[in-house]
Amino acid sequence: MPTDVNLPSALSVDYQEQHDASPSSSHTNIESNAPQDNTSTPLRRSGRVTKQPLWLTDYVVPLPAKKPHSMANYLSYDQLSSSHKSYLGVFSVISEPTSFYEACKDARWIKAMQTEIATLQANKTWELVCLPPGKTPIRCRWVYKIKLKADGEIGRFKARLVAKGYSQKEGLDYNETFSPVVKVATVRTILSLAAMQN
């Protein structure tokens, strides 16, 4: 180990142990004429006591004999209020569709998709145009979410039509990105300019 390296005392021991135990490739012996010592010296091991990290002490994982992963032995809803029980019970009864074909089998999801299309058209989010020759459209997909009320009742079925923006290529599908969001710093600047100019 070089003697001119200034390390904190706690790190210098670790540095010394690492370099004594596993010499790097830069310290290989270039001189082949040097006599080789056949007696192997035992590696110096750290006497430091290893401890479990403190964040692992927050978890207790008992190992039952019959069912190693049965949560029913350790989890109970008996202490919860009746409203909270009904709220949690909704999650096991209802399920959100994962595909368009699955959602088309339920009239509630069809109505949610029609509402989403009507909202997009009312806001003039996009307009239908002819596709230029040689171009491929950016695909989109439906995302379904059930909105629940505080008491666990179903509030509404929400369907969102999202574009697969990750398939876009800069220069081909878009040239620049712009988000029309007002920043507080911009508003303060305009107000200070307005005050200066009366």
Short mmCIF file of N, CA and C in Angstrom, two decimals, residues 23-193:
data_model
loop_
_atom_site.label_atom_id
_atom_site.label_comp_id
_atom_site.label_asym_id
_atom_site.label_seq_id
_atom_site.Cartn_x
_atom_site.Cartn_y
_atom_site.Cartn_z
N PRO A 23 -4.66 -8.54 -4.64
CA PRO A 23 -3.88 -7.55 -5.38
C PRO A 23 -4.45 -7.37 -6.77
N SER A 24 -4.44 -6.12 -7.24
CA SER A 24 -5.02 -5.84 -8.55
C SER A 24 -4.03 -6.22 -9.65
N SER A 25 -4.55 -6.18 -10.88
CA SER A 25 -3.72 -6.60 -12.01
C SER A 25 -2.59 -5.61 -12.28
N SER A 26 -2.72 -4.38 -11.77
CA SER A 26 -1.66 -3.40 -12.01
C SER A 26 -0.42 -3.68 -11.17
N HIS A 27 -0.53 -4.52 -10.13
CA HIS A 27 0.59 -4.82 -9.27
C HIS A 27 1.21 -6.19 -9.60
N THR A 28 1.02 -6.64 -10.81
CA THR A 28 1.58 -7.95 -11.17
C THR A 28 3.09 -7.86 -11.22
N ASN A 29 3.73 -8.96 -10.96
CA ASN A 29 5.19 -9.00 -10.91
C ASN A 29 5.72 -9.07 -12.34
N ILE A 30 6.42 -8.03 -12.77
CA ILE A 30 6.95 -7.98 -14.13
C ILE A 30 8.28 -8.72 -14.22
N GLU A 31 9.06 -8.64 -13.17
CA GLU A 31 10.37 -9.27 -13.21
C GLU A 31 10.23 -10.77 -13.03
N SER A 32 10.60 -11.50 -14.03
CA SER A 32 10.50 -12.96 -13.94
C SER A 32 11.73 -13.55 -13.26
N ASN A 33 12.80 -12.74 -13.07
CA ASN A 33 14.02 -13.23 -12.45
C ASN A 33 13.91 -13.28 -10.93
N ALA A 34 12.89 -12.62 -10.38
CA ALA A 34 12.78 -12.56 -8.93
C ALA A 34 12.48 -13.95 -8.38
N PRO A 35 13.11 -14.29 -7.27
CA PRO A 35 12.88 -15.62 -6.70
C PRO A 35 11.45 -15.74 -6.19
N GLN A 36 10.82 -16.85 -6.48
CA GLN A 36 9.45 -17.10 -6.05
C GLN A 36 9.45 -17.80 -4.70
N ASP A 37 8.63 -17.31 -3.80
CA ASP A 37 8.52 -17.91 -2.48
C ASP A 37 7.40 -18.94 -2.52
N ASN A 38 7.72 -20.19 -2.28
CA ASN A 38 6.73 -21.25 -2.35
C ASN A 38 5.89 -21.35 -1.09
N THR A 39 6.31 -20.74 -0.02
CA THR A 39 5.51 -20.81 1.21
C THR A 39 4.37 -19.81 1.09
N SER A 40 3.16 -20.29 1.24
CA SER A 40 2.00 -19.41 1.12
C SER A 40 1.64 -18.86 2.49
N THR A 41 1.49 -17.56 2.55
CA THR A 41 1.11 -16.93 3.81
C THR A 41 -0.41 -16.86 3.86
N PRO A 42 -1.01 -17.16 4.98
CA PRO A 42 -2.47 -17.11 5.06
C PRO A 42 -2.96 -15.67 4.92
N LEU A 43 -4.11 -15.53 4.26
CA LEU A 43 -4.68 -14.21 4.07
C LEU A 43 -5.19 -13.66 5.40
N ARG A 44 -5.02 -12.38 5.57
CA ARG A 44 -5.47 -11.73 6.79
C ARG A 44 -6.97 -11.48 6.68
N ARG A 45 -7.73 -11.97 7.58
CA ARG A 45 -9.18 -11.79 7.59
C ARG A 45 -9.55 -10.70 8.60
N SER A 46 -10.62 -10.03 8.30
CA SER A 46 -11.09 -8.97 9.19
C SER A 46 -11.68 -9.57 10.45
N GLY A 47 -11.40 -8.94 11.56
CA GLY A 47 -11.95 -9.38 12.84
C GLY A 47 -13.23 -8.65 13.18
N ARG A 48 -13.72 -7.86 12.23
CA ARG A 48 -14.92 -7.08 12.46
C ARG A 48 -16.15 -7.98 12.55
N VAL A 49 -17.04 -7.70 13.48
CA VAL A 49 -18.26 -8.49 13.65
C VAL A 49 -19.30 -7.96 12.67
N THR A 50 -19.85 -8.85 11.83
CA THR A 50 -20.88 -8.45 10.88
C THR A 50 -22.22 -8.42 11.58
N LYS A 51 -22.97 -7.37 11.31
CA LYS A 51 -24.28 -7.20 11.93
C LYS A 51 -25.34 -7.12 10.85
N GLN A 52 -26.54 -7.52 11.23
CA GLN A 52 -27.69 -7.41 10.33
C GLN A 52 -28.06 -5.94 10.19
N PRO A 53 -28.41 -5.45 8.99
CA PRO A 53 -28.81 -4.06 8.85
C PRO A 53 -30.04 -3.75 9.71
N LEU A 54 -30.11 -2.52 10.20
CA LEU A 54 -31.19 -2.14 11.10
C LEU A 54 -32.56 -2.21 10.42
N TRP A 55 -32.59 -1.91 9.11
CA TRP A 55 -33.89 -1.90 8.44
C TRP A 55 -34.46 -3.31 8.31
N LEU A 56 -33.64 -4.34 8.44
CA LEU A 56 -34.16 -5.71 8.38
C LEU A 56 -34.78 -6.14 9.70
N THR A 57 -34.53 -5.42 10.77
CA THR A 57 -35.12 -5.79 12.05
C THR A 57 -36.59 -5.40 12.13
N ASP A 58 -37.09 -4.61 11.18
CA ASP A 58 -38.50 -4.24 11.17
C ASP A 58 -39.40 -5.37 10.69
N TYR A 59 -38.84 -6.39 10.07
CA TYR A 59 -39.62 -7.46 9.46
C TYR A 59 -39.45 -8.74 10.26
N VAL A 60 -40.56 -9.38 10.53
CA VAL A 60 -40.55 -10.67 11.21
C VAL A 60 -41.21 -11.67 10.28
N VAL A 61 -40.49 -12.70 9.91
CA VAL A 61 -41.01 -13.69 8.99
C VAL A 61 -41.01 -15.04 9.69
N PRO A 62 -42.12 -15.40 10.33
CA PRO A 62 -42.18 -16.73 10.94
C PRO A 62 -42.38 -17.79 9.88
N LEU A 63 -41.89 -18.97 10.14
CA LEU A 63 -42.00 -20.07 9.19
C LEU A 63 -42.91 -21.14 9.75
N PRO A 64 -44.20 -21.14 9.39
CA PRO A 64 -45.08 -22.18 9.87
C PRO A 64 -44.75 -23.52 9.22
N ALA A 65 -45.15 -24.60 9.89
CA ALA A 65 -44.76 -25.93 9.42
C ALA A 65 -45.58 -26.38 8.23
N LYS A 66 -46.91 -26.18 8.27
CA LYS A 66 -47.75 -26.77 7.23
C LYS A 66 -47.83 -25.89 5.99
N LYS A 67 -48.19 -24.62 6.16
CA LYS A 67 -48.36 -23.72 5.03
C LYS A 67 -47.31 -22.61 5.15
N PRO A 68 -46.26 -22.68 4.37
CA PRO A 68 -45.18 -21.71 4.55
C PRO A 68 -45.55 -20.29 4.16
N HIS A 69 -46.58 -20.11 3.32
CA HIS A 69 -46.90 -18.76 2.86
C HIS A 69 -48.37 -18.42 3.08
N SER A 70 -49.00 -18.98 4.05
CA SER A 70 -50.40 -18.71 4.31
C SER A 70 -50.54 -17.44 5.14
N MET A 71 -51.09 -16.40 4.52
CA MET A 71 -51.28 -15.13 5.23
C MET A 71 -52.46 -15.18 6.18
N ALA A 72 -53.36 -16.16 5.99
CA ALA A 72 -54.54 -16.25 6.85
C ALA A 72 -54.16 -16.53 8.29
N ASN A 73 -53.00 -17.10 8.51
CA ASN A 73 -52.56 -17.38 9.87
C ASN A 73 -52.12 -16.13 10.62
N TYR A 74 -51.79 -15.07 9.88
CA TYR A 74 -51.20 -13.89 10.51
C TYR A 74 -51.97 -12.61 10.22
N LEU A 75 -52.90 -12.65 9.27
CA LEU A 75 -53.62 -11.45 8.88
C LEU A 75 -55.10 -11.64 9.18
N SER A 76 -55.69 -10.68 9.84
CA SER A 76 -57.10 -10.78 10.20
C SER A 76 -57.76 -9.43 9.98
N TYR A 77 -58.99 -9.47 9.46
CA TYR A 77 -59.77 -8.26 9.26
C TYR A 77 -60.78 -8.05 10.38
N ASP A 78 -60.68 -8.81 11.45
CA ASP A 78 -61.68 -8.73 12.52
C ASP A 78 -61.66 -7.39 13.23
N GLN A 79 -60.51 -6.73 13.31
CA GLN A 79 -60.41 -5.47 14.04
C GLN A 79 -60.86 -4.27 13.21
N LEU A 80 -61.14 -4.46 11.92
CA LEU A 80 -61.54 -3.35 11.05
C LEU A 80 -63.02 -3.03 11.21
N SER A 81 -63.37 -1.80 10.90
CA SER A 81 -64.77 -1.41 10.95
C SER A 81 -65.52 -2.04 9.77
N SER A 82 -66.84 -2.04 9.86
CA SER A 82 -67.64 -2.68 8.80
C SER A 82 -67.51 -1.93 7.48
N SER A 83 -67.41 -0.59 7.54
CA SER A 83 -67.27 0.18 6.29
C SER A 83 -65.92 -0.11 5.62
N HIS A 84 -64.88 -0.28 6.46
CA HIS A 84 -63.57 -0.59 5.89
C HIS A 84 -63.53 -2.00 5.32
N LYS A 85 -64.22 -2.93 5.96
CA LYS A 85 -64.30 -4.29 5.45
C LYS A 85 -64.99 -4.32 4.08
N SER A 86 -66.08 -3.55 3.95
CA SER A 86 -66.78 -3.53 2.66
C SER A 86 -65.94 -2.86 1.59
N TYR A 87 -65.15 -1.85 2.00
CA TYR A 87 -64.26 -1.18 1.05
C TYR A 87 -63.21 -2.15 0.52
N LEU A 88 -62.61 -2.95 1.42
CA LEU A 88 -61.61 -3.92 1.00
C LEU A 88 -62.22 -5.07 0.23
N GLY A 89 -63.48 -5.39 0.54
CA GLY A 89 -64.14 -6.48 -0.16
C GLY A 89 -64.41 -6.19 -1.62
N VAL A 90 -64.51 -4.91 -1.96
CA VAL A 90 -64.77 -4.55 -3.36
C VAL A 90 -63.62 -4.96 -4.26
N PHE A 91 -62.39 -4.90 -3.74
CA PHE A 91 -61.23 -5.21 -4.56
C PHE A 91 -61.21 -6.67 -5.01
N SER A 92 -61.77 -7.55 -4.21
CA SER A 92 -61.78 -8.96 -4.59
C SER A 92 -62.96 -9.30 -5.47
N VAL A 93 -63.97 -8.43 -5.53
CA VAL A 93 -65.17 -8.71 -6.33
C VAL A 93 -65.02 -8.18 -7.75
N ILE A 94 -64.55 -6.95 -7.88
CA ILE A 94 -64.46 -6.33 -9.20
C ILE A 94 -63.05 -6.49 -9.75
N SER A 95 -62.95 -6.43 -11.06
CA SER A 95 -61.64 -6.48 -11.71
C SER A 95 -61.65 -5.55 -12.91
N GLU A 96 -60.50 -4.98 -13.18
CA GLU A 96 -60.36 -4.07 -14.30
C GLU A 96 -59.90 -4.85 -15.53
N PRO A 97 -60.47 -4.59 -16.69
CA PRO A 97 -60.04 -5.31 -17.89
C PRO A 97 -58.63 -4.92 -18.30
N THR A 98 -57.93 -5.87 -18.90
CA THR A 98 -56.55 -5.62 -19.33
C THR A 98 -56.45 -5.43 -20.84
N SER A 99 -57.53 -5.63 -21.57
CA SER A 99 -57.48 -5.46 -23.03
C SER A 99 -58.80 -4.88 -23.51
N PHE A 100 -58.79 -4.37 -24.73
CA PHE A 100 -59.98 -3.80 -25.34
C PHE A 100 -61.05 -4.86 -25.55
N TYR A 101 -60.65 -6.05 -25.97
CA TYR A 101 -61.61 -7.11 -26.23
C TYR A 101 -62.30 -7.58 -24.95
N GLU A 102 -61.58 -7.54 -23.86
CA GLU A 102 -62.18 -7.90 -22.57
C GLU A 102 -63.16 -6.83 -22.11
N ALA A 103 -62.84 -5.55 -22.38
CA ALA A 103 -63.71 -4.45 -21.96
C ALA A 103 -64.97 -4.38 -22.81
N CYS A 104 -64.91 -4.83 -24.06
CA CYS A 104 -66.08 -4.77 -24.95
C CYS A 104 -67.20 -5.70 -24.51
N LYS A 105 -66.91 -6.62 -23.61
CA LYS A 105 -67.94 -7.56 -23.15
C LYS A 105 -68.82 -6.96 -22.07
N ASP A 106 -68.45 -5.80 -21.55
CA ASP A 106 -69.20 -5.15 -20.47
C ASP A 106 -69.73 -3.82 -20.97
N ALA A 107 -71.03 -3.61 -20.80
CA ALA A 107 -71.66 -2.37 -21.29
C ALA A 107 -71.16 -1.15 -20.53
N ARG A 108 -70.75 -1.33 -19.26
CA ARG A 108 -70.27 -0.18 -18.49
C ARG A 108 -68.95 0.35 -19.04
N TRP A 109 -68.08 -0.55 -19.50
CA TRP A 109 -66.81 -0.11 -20.08
C TRP A 109 -67.02 0.48 -21.47
N ILE A 110 -67.99 -0.03 -22.21
CA ILE A 110 -68.30 0.55 -23.53
C ILE A 110 -68.78 1.98 -23.35
N LYS A 111 -69.64 2.21 -22.35
CA LYS A 111 -70.11 3.57 -22.08
C LYS A 111 -68.96 4.48 -21.66
N ALA A 112 -68.03 3.95 -20.87
CA ALA A 112 -66.87 4.75 -20.44
C ALA A 112 -65.99 5.12 -21.63
N MET A 113 -65.81 4.19 -22.58
CA MET A 113 -65.00 4.50 -23.76
C MET A 113 -65.70 5.52 -24.65
N GLN A 114 -67.01 5.43 -24.77
CA GLN A 114 -67.76 6.41 -25.57
C GLN A 114 -67.67 7.80 -24.93
N THR A 115 -67.72 7.86 -23.61
CA THR A 115 -67.58 9.14 -22.91
C THR A 115 -66.20 9.74 -23.14
N GLU A 116 -65.17 8.90 -23.12
CA GLU A 116 -63.80 9.39 -23.34
C GLU A 116 -63.63 9.93 -24.76
N ILE A 117 -64.17 9.24 -25.76
CA ILE A 117 -64.08 9.72 -27.15
C ILE A 117 -64.84 11.03 -27.30
N ALA A 118 -66.02 11.12 -26.69
CA ALA A 118 -66.80 12.36 -26.77
C ALA A 118 -66.07 13.52 -26.11
N THR A 119 -65.39 13.26 -25.00
CA THR A 119 -64.63 14.31 -24.30
C THR A 119 -63.45 14.77 -25.15
N LEU A 120 -62.75 13.83 -25.78
CA LEU A 120 -61.62 14.20 -26.65
C LEU A 120 -62.09 15.04 -27.84
N GLN A 121 -63.23 14.70 -28.40
CA GLN A 121 -63.75 15.47 -29.53
C GLN A 121 -64.25 16.84 -29.09
N ALA A 122 -64.88 16.92 -27.91
CA ALA A 122 -65.38 18.20 -27.42
C ALA A 122 -64.24 19.15 -27.10
N ASN A 123 -63.14 18.63 -26.59
CA ASN A 123 -61.98 19.47 -26.28
C ASN A 123 -61.11 19.75 -27.50
N LYS A 124 -61.45 19.16 -28.62
CA LYS A 124 -60.68 19.31 -29.87
C LYS A 124 -59.21 18.93 -29.63
N THR A 125 -59.04 17.78 -28.97
CA THR A 125 -57.69 17.30 -28.68
C THR A 125 -56.96 16.96 -29.97
N TRP A 126 -57.67 16.37 -30.92
CA TRP A 126 -57.06 16.00 -32.18
C TRP A 126 -58.12 16.08 -33.27
N GLU A 127 -57.69 16.03 -34.49
CA GLU A 127 -58.61 15.99 -35.63
C GLU A 127 -58.16 14.90 -36.59
N LEU A 128 -59.11 14.29 -37.24
CA LEU A 128 -58.82 13.20 -38.16
C LEU A 128 -58.31 13.77 -39.48
N VAL A 129 -57.19 13.27 -39.93
CA VAL A 129 -56.59 13.68 -41.21
C VAL A 129 -56.16 12.42 -41.96
N CYS A 130 -55.87 12.60 -43.24
CA CYS A 130 -55.36 11.48 -44.03
C CYS A 130 -53.89 11.26 -43.69
N LEU A 131 -53.51 10.01 -43.63
CA LEU A 131 -52.13 9.66 -43.30
C LEU A 131 -51.24 9.92 -44.51
N PRO A 132 -50.13 10.64 -44.36
CA PRO A 132 -49.22 10.88 -45.48
C PRO A 132 -48.65 9.55 -45.98
N PRO A 133 -48.33 9.48 -47.26
CA PRO A 133 -47.79 8.23 -47.80
C PRO A 133 -46.43 7.90 -47.18
N GLY A 134 -46.23 6.63 -46.87
CA GLY A 134 -44.97 6.17 -46.30
C GLY A 134 -44.86 6.36 -44.80
N LYS A 135 -45.90 6.85 -44.15
CA LYS A 135 -45.88 7.08 -42.71
C LYS A 135 -46.74 6.04 -42.01
N THR A 136 -46.34 5.66 -40.83
CA THR A 136 -47.13 4.74 -40.02
C THR A 136 -47.69 5.50 -38.83
N PRO A 137 -48.94 5.26 -38.48
CA PRO A 137 -49.53 6.00 -37.36
C PRO A 137 -48.97 5.52 -36.02
N ILE A 138 -49.00 6.42 -35.06
CA ILE A 138 -48.61 6.06 -33.70
C ILE A 138 -49.80 5.34 -33.07
N ARG A 139 -49.57 4.16 -32.60
CA ARG A 139 -50.65 3.37 -32.05
C ARG A 139 -51.06 3.89 -30.67
N CYS A 140 -52.24 3.49 -30.26
CA CYS A 140 -52.74 3.89 -28.95
C CYS A 140 -53.38 2.68 -28.28
N ARG A 141 -53.67 2.83 -27.01
CA ARG A 141 -54.32 1.74 -26.28
C ARG A 141 -55.23 2.32 -25.21
N TRP A 142 -56.16 1.49 -24.77
CA TRP A 142 -57.08 1.88 -23.72
C TRP A 142 -56.54 1.45 -22.37
N VAL A 143 -56.70 2.35 -21.40
CA VAL A 143 -56.34 2.05 -20.01
C VAL A 143 -57.61 2.19 -19.18
N TYR A 144 -57.92 1.16 -18.41
CA TYR A 144 -59.18 1.10 -17.67
C TYR A 144 -58.90 1.19 -16.17
N LYS A 145 -59.74 1.97 -15.49
CA LYS A 145 -59.59 2.14 -14.05
C LYS A 145 -60.97 2.30 -13.43
N ILE A 146 -61.19 1.61 -12.32
CA ILE A 146 -62.44 1.75 -11.58
C ILE A 146 -62.20 2.74 -10.45
N LYS A 147 -62.98 3.81 -10.44
CA LYS A 147 -62.87 4.83 -9.41
C LYS A 147 -63.85 4.49 -8.29
N LEU A 148 -63.33 4.38 -7.07
CA LEU A 148 -64.15 4.01 -5.92
C LEU A 148 -64.42 5.22 -5.05
N LYS A 149 -65.57 5.20 -4.39
CA LYS A 149 -65.89 6.23 -3.41
C LYS A 149 -65.22 5.88 -2.09
N ALA A 150 -65.35 6.76 -1.12
CA ALA A 150 -64.71 6.55 0.17
C ALA A 150 -65.31 5.37 0.93
N ASP A 151 -66.58 5.08 0.68
CA ASP A 151 -67.22 3.97 1.39
C ASP A 151 -67.07 2.64 0.66
N GLY A 152 -66.35 2.62 -0.45
CA GLY A 152 -66.11 1.38 -1.16
C GLY A 152 -67.04 1.13 -2.33
N GLU A 153 -68.05 1.97 -2.51
CA GLU A 153 -68.94 1.81 -3.66
C GLU A 153 -68.24 2.27 -4.93
N ILE A 154 -68.68 1.70 -6.04
CA ILE A 154 -68.09 2.07 -7.32
C ILE A 154 -68.58 3.44 -7.72
N GLY A 155 -67.65 4.36 -7.91
CA GLY A 155 -68.01 5.71 -8.31
C GLY A 155 -68.29 5.79 -9.81
N ARG A 156 -67.31 5.36 -10.59
CA ARG A 156 -67.49 5.35 -12.05
C ARG A 156 -66.42 4.48 -12.69
N PHE A 157 -66.67 4.15 -13.91
CA PHE A 157 -65.72 3.40 -14.72
C PHE A 157 -65.02 4.39 -15.62
N LYS A 158 -63.72 4.46 -15.51
CA LYS A 158 -62.93 5.45 -16.25
C LYS A 158 -62.10 4.73 -17.30
N ALA A 159 -62.24 5.16 -18.55
CA ALA A 159 -61.44 4.63 -19.65
C ALA A 159 -60.65 5.78 -20.25
N ARG A 160 -59.36 5.59 -20.45
CA ARG A 160 -58.51 6.61 -21.04
C ARG A 160 -57.86 6.07 -22.30
N LEU A 161 -57.84 6.87 -23.32
CA LEU A 161 -57.18 6.51 -24.58
C LEU A 161 -55.82 7.20 -24.59
N VAL A 162 -54.76 6.42 -24.53
CA VAL A 162 -53.41 6.98 -24.45
C VAL A 162 -52.61 6.56 -25.67
N ALA A 163 -51.78 7.46 -26.15
CA ALA A 163 -50.91 7.17 -27.29
C ALA A 163 -49.63 6.51 -26.80
N LYS A 164 -49.09 5.63 -27.60
CA LYS A 164 -47.83 4.98 -27.26
C LYS A 164 -46.69 5.89 -27.71
N GLY A 165 -46.44 6.90 -26.90
CA GLY A 165 -45.46 7.92 -27.26
C GLY A 165 -44.05 7.41 -27.35
N TYR A 166 -43.76 6.29 -26.70
CA TYR A 166 -42.40 5.75 -26.74
C TYR A 166 -42.02 5.26 -28.13
N SER A 167 -43.00 5.10 -29.02
CA SER A 167 -42.69 4.65 -30.38
C SER A 167 -42.36 5.81 -31.32
N GLN A 168 -42.46 7.04 -30.85
CA GLN A 168 -42.15 8.19 -31.68
C GLN A 168 -40.65 8.36 -31.84
N LYS A 169 -40.26 8.94 -32.97
CA LYS A 169 -38.86 9.23 -33.24
C LYS A 169 -38.72 10.71 -33.54
N GLU A 170 -37.74 11.32 -32.87
CA GLU A 170 -37.53 12.75 -33.05
C GLU A 170 -37.08 13.03 -34.48
N GLY A 171 -37.68 14.05 -35.08
CA GLY A 171 -37.39 14.40 -36.46
C GLY A 171 -38.34 13.76 -37.45
N LEU A 172 -38.92 12.62 -37.09
CA LEU A 172 -39.89 11.95 -37.96
C LEU A 172 -41.31 12.19 -37.49
N ASP A 173 -41.57 11.95 -36.22
CA ASP A 173 -42.92 12.10 -35.68
C ASP A 173 -43.12 13.42 -34.95
N TYR A 174 -42.06 14.03 -34.47
CA TYR A 174 -42.16 15.32 -33.80
C TYR A 174 -40.83 16.04 -33.93
N ASN A 175 -40.89 17.37 -33.85
CA ASN A 175 -39.69 18.19 -33.94
C ASN A 175 -39.31 18.80 -32.60
N GLU A 176 -40.29 19.17 -31.82
CA GLU A 176 -40.01 19.75 -30.52
C GLU A 176 -41.15 19.40 -29.57
N THR A 177 -40.86 19.45 -28.30
CA THR A 177 -41.89 19.20 -27.29
C THR A 177 -42.17 20.49 -26.54
N PHE A 178 -43.42 20.71 -26.25
CA PHE A 178 -43.82 21.92 -25.56
C PHE A 178 -45.01 21.61 -24.67
N SER A 179 -44.92 22.00 -23.43
CA SER A 179 -46.01 21.81 -22.49
C SER A 179 -46.54 23.17 -22.07
N PRO A 180 -47.77 23.50 -22.42
CA PRO A 180 -48.30 24.84 -22.10
C PRO A 180 -48.69 24.95 -20.62
N VAL A 181 -47.69 24.98 -19.76
CA VAL A 181 -47.93 25.10 -18.33
C VAL A 181 -47.29 26.40 -17.85
N VAL A 182 -48.05 27.18 -17.11
CA VAL A 182 -47.55 28.45 -16.60
C VAL A 182 -46.71 28.19 -15.35
N LYS A 183 -45.52 28.78 -15.32
CA LYS A 183 -44.67 28.67 -14.13
C LYS A 183 -44.84 29.91 -13.27
N VAL A 184 -44.67 29.74 -11.98
CA VAL A 184 -44.82 30.86 -11.05
C VAL A 184 -43.76 31.93 -11.32
N ALA A 185 -42.57 31.51 -11.68
CA ALA A 185 -41.51 32.48 -11.97
C ALA A 185 -41.87 33.36 -13.16
N THR A 186 -42.54 32.78 -14.15
CA THR A 186 -42.96 33.56 -15.32
C THR A 186 -44.01 34.58 -14.94
N VAL A 187 -44.97 34.18 -14.12
CA VAL A 187 -46.02 35.11 -13.69
C VAL A 187 -45.42 36.26 -12.88
N ARG A 188 -44.48 35.97 -12.01
CA ARG A 188 -43.83 37.02 -11.21
C ARG A 188 -43.05 37.97 -12.10
N THR A 189 -42.39 37.44 -13.12
CA THR A 189 -41.63 38.30 -14.03
C THR A 189 -42.55 39.25 -14.78
N ILE A 190 -43.67 38.73 -15.27
CA ILE A 190 -44.62 39.57 -16.02
C ILE A 190 -45.23 40.62 -15.11
N LEU A 191 -45.56 40.24 -13.88
CA LEU A 191 -46.13 41.22 -12.94
C LEU A 191 -45.12 42.31 -12.58
N SER A 192 -43.85 41.93 -12.41
CA SER A 192 -42.84 42.94 -12.10
C SER A 192 -42.61 43.87 -13.29
N LEU A 193 -42.63 43.33 -14.52
CA LEU A 193 -42.51 44.20 -15.70
C LEU A 193 -43.69 45.14 -15.83
#
